[in-house]
Short mmCIF file of N, CA and C in Angstrom, two decimals:
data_model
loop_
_atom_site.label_atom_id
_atom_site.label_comp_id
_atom_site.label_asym_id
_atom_site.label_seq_id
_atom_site.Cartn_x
_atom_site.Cartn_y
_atom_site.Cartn_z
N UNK A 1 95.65 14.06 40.24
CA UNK A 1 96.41 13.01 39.58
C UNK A 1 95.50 11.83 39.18
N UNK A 2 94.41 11.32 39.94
CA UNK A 2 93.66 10.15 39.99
C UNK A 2 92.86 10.62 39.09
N UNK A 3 92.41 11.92 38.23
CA UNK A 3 91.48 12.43 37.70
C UNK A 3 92.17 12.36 36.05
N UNK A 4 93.45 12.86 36.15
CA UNK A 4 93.82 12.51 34.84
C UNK A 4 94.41 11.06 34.73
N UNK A 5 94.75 10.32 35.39
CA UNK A 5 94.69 8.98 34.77
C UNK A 5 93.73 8.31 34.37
N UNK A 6 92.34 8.76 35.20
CA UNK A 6 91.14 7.64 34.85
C UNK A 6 90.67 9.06 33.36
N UNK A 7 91.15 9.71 33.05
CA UNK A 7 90.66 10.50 31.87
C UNK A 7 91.78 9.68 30.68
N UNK A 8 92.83 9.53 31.08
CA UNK A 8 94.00 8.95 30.70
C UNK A 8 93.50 7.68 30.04
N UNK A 9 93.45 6.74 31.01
CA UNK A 9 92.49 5.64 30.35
C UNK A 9 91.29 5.55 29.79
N UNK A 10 90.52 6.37 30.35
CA UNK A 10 89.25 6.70 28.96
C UNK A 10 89.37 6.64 28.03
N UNK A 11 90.28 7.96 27.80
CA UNK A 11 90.44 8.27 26.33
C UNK A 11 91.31 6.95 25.33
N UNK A 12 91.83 6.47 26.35
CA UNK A 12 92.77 4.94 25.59
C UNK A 12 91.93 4.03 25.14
N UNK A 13 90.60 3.57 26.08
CA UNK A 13 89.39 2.28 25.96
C UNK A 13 89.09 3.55 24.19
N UNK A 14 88.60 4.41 24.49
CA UNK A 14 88.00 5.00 23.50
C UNK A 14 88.74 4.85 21.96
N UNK A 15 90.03 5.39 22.21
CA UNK A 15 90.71 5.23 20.78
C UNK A 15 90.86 3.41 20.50
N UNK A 16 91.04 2.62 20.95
CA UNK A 16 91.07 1.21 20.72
C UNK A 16 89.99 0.71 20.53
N UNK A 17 88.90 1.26 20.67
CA UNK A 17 87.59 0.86 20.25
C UNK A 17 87.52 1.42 18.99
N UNK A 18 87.98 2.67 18.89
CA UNK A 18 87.81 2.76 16.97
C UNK A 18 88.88 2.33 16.46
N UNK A 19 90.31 1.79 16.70
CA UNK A 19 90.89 1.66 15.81
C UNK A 19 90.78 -0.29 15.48
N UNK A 20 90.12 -1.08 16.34
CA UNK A 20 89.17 -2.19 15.84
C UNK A 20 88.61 -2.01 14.74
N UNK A 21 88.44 -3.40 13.80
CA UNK A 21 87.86 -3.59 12.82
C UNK A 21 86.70 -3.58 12.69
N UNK A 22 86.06 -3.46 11.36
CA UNK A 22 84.45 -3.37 11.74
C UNK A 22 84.01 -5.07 11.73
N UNK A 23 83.01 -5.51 12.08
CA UNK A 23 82.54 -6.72 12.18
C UNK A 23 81.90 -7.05 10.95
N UNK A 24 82.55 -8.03 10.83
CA UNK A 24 81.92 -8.68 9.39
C UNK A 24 81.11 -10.10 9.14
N UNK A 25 79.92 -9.48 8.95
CA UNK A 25 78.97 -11.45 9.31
C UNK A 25 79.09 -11.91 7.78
N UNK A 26 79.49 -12.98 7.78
CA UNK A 26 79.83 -13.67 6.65
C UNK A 26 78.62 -14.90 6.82
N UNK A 27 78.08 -15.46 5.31
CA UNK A 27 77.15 -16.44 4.98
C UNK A 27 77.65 -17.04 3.59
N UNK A 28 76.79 -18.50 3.52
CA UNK A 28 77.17 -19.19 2.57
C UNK A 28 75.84 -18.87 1.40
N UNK A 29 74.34 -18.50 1.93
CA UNK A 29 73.68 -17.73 1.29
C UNK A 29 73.47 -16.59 0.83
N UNK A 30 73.51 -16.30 -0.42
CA UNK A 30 73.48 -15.30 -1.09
C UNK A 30 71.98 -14.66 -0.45
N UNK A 31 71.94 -12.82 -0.61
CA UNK A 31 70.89 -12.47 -0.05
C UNK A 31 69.89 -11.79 -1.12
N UNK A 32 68.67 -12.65 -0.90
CA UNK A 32 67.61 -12.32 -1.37
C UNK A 32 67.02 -10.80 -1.67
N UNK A 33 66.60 -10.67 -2.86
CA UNK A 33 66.25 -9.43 -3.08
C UNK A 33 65.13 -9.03 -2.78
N UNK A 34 64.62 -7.65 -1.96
CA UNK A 34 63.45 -7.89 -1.01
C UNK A 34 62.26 -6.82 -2.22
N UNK A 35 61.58 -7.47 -2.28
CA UNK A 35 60.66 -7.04 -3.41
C UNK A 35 59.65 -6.45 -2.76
N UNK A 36 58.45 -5.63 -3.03
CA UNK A 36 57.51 -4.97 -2.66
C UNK A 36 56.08 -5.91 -2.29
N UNK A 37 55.92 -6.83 -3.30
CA UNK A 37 54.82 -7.85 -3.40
C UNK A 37 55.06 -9.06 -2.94
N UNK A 38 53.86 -9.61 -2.56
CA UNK A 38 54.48 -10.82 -1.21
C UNK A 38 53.00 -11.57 -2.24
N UNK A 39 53.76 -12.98 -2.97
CA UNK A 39 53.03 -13.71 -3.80
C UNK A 39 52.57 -15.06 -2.34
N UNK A 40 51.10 -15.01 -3.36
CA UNK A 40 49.95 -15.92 -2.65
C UNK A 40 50.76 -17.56 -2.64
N UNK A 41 50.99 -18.19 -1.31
CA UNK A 41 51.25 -19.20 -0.96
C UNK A 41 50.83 -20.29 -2.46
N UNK A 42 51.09 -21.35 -2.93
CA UNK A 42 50.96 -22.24 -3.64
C UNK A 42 50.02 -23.58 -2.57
N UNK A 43 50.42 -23.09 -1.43
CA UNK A 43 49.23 -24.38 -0.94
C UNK A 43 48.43 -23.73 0.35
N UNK A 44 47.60 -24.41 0.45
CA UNK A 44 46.93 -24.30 2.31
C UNK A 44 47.16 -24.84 2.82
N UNK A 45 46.87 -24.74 4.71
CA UNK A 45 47.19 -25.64 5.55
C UNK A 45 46.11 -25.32 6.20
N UNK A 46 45.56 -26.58 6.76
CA UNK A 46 44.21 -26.42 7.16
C UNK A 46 44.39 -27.12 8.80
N UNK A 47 43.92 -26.50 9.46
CA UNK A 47 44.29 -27.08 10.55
C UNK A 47 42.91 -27.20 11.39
N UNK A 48 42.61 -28.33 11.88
CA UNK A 48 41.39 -28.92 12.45
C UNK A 48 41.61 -28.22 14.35
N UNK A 49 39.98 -28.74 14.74
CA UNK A 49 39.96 -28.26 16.58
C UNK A 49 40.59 -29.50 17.03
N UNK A 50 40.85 -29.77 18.00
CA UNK A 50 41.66 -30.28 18.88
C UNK A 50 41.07 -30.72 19.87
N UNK A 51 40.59 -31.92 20.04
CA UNK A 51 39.65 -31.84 21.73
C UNK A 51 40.53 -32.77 22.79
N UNK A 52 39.68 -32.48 24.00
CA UNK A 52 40.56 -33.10 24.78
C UNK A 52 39.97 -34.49 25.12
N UNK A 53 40.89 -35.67 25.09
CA UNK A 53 40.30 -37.20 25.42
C UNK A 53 39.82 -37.23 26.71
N UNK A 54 38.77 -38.04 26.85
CA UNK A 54 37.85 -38.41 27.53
C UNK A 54 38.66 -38.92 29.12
N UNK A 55 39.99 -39.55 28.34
CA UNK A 55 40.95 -40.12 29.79
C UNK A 55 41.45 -39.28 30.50
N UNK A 56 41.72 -37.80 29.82
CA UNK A 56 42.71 -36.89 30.42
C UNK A 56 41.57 -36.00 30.99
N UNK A 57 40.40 -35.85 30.97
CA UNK A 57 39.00 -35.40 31.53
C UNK A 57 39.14 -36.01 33.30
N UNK A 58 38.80 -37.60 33.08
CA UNK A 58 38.71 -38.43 34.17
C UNK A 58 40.04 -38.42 34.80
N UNK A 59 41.32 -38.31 34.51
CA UNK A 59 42.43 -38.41 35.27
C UNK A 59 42.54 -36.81 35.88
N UNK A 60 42.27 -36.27 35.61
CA UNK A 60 41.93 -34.37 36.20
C UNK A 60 41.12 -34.58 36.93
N UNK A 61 39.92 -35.35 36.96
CA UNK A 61 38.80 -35.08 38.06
C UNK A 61 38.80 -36.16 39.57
N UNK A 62 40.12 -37.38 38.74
CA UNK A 62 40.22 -37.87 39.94
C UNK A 62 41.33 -36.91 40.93
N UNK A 63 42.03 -36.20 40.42
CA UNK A 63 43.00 -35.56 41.09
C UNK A 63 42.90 -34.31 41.48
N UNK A 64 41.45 -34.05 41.20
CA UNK A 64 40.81 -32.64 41.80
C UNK A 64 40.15 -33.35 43.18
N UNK A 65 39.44 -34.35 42.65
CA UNK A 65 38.63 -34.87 43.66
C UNK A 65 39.40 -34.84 44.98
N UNK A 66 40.80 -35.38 44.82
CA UNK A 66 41.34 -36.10 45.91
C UNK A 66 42.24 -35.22 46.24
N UNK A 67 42.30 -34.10 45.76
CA UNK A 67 42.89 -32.83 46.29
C UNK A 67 41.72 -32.06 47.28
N UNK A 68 40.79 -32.27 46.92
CA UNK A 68 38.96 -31.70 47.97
C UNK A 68 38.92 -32.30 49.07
N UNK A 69 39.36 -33.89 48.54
CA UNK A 69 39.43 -34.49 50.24
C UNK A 69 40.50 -34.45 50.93
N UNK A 70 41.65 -34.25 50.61
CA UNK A 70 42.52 -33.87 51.37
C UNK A 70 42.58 -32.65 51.85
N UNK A 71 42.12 -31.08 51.46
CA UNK A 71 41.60 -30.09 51.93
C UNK A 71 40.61 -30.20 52.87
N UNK A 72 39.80 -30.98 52.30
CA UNK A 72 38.26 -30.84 53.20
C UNK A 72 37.06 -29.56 52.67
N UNK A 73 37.64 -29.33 51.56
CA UNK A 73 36.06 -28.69 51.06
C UNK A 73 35.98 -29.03 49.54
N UNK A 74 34.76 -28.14 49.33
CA UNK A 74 34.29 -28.82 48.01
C UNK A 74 35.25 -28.19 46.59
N UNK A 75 35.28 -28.88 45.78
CA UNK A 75 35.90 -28.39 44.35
C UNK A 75 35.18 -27.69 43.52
N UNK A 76 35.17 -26.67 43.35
CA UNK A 76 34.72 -26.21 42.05
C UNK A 76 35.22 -25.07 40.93
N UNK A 77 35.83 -25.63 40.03
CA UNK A 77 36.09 -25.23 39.09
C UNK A 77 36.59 -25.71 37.58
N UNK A 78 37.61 -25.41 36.63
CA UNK A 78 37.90 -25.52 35.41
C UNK A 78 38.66 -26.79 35.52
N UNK A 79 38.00 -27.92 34.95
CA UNK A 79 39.69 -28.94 35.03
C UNK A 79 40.46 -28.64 34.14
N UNK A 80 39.99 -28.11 32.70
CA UNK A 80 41.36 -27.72 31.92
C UNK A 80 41.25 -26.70 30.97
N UNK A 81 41.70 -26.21 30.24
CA UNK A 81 41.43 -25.26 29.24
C UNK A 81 40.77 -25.85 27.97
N UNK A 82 40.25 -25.49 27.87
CA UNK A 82 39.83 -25.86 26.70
C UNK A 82 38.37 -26.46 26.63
N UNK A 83 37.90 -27.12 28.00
CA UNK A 83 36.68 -27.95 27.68
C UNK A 83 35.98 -27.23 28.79
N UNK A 84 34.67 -27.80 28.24
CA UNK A 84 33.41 -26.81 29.18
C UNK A 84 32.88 -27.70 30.12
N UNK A 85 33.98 -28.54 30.72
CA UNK A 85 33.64 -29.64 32.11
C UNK A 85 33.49 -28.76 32.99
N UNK A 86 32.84 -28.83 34.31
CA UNK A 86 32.90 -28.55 35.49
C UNK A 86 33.04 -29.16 36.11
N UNK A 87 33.69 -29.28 37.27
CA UNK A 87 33.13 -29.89 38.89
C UNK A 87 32.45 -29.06 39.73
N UNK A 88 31.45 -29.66 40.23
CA UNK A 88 30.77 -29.13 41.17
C UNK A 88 30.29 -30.18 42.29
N UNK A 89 31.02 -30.24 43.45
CA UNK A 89 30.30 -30.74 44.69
C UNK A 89 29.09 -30.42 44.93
#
C-alpha cells in the first residue's frame, strides 16, 4: 500500500511539473546579433606598476618587529607582496 502511494505521488510531482509553464526571461534590451569578428577596441588603456609607499613598508616592519619580541625569536621574512624588502635579524 505505502509503495503505491509514494508511486502515486511521484507520478503526480511529475505530471505538475510538465503541465507548468515554460519560463520566460523577459528584457527591455533588444538582443544583439552575435557576429563572427570581434572589431579592434577604438582606444587603449594603459595601465602603469604600482609600488608600495615607503609608510606602509615601515608600518609592516614595525609590526613584524614587535611581533619577534613578543615571540622571542628572530623575524625573517616577506613584509608584503610585491616588494623585495626583507627582514632579517
Amino acid at each position: 500500500m505505502k509503495t503505491v502511494l509514494s508511486l502515486l505521488i511521484g507520478v503526480s510531482f511529475v505530471l505538475a511539473g510538465c503541465a507548468s509553464p515554460q519560463v520566460r526571461y523577459h528584457t527591455l534590451v533588444n538582443a544583439d546579433p552575435v557576429s563572427g569578428a570581434v572589431a579592434a577596441p577604438d582606444f587603449v588603456i594603459d595601465l602603469l606598476p604600482v609600488g608600495d609607499p615607503a609608510q606602509m613598508f615601515t608600518a609592516w616592519q614595525r609590526v613584524v618587529e614587535r611581533l619577534a619580541r613578543q615571540i622571542g625569536q628572530t623575524a625573517t621574512g616577506w613584509v608584503a607582496t610585491g616588494t623585495a624588502a626583507c627582514l632579517r635579524d
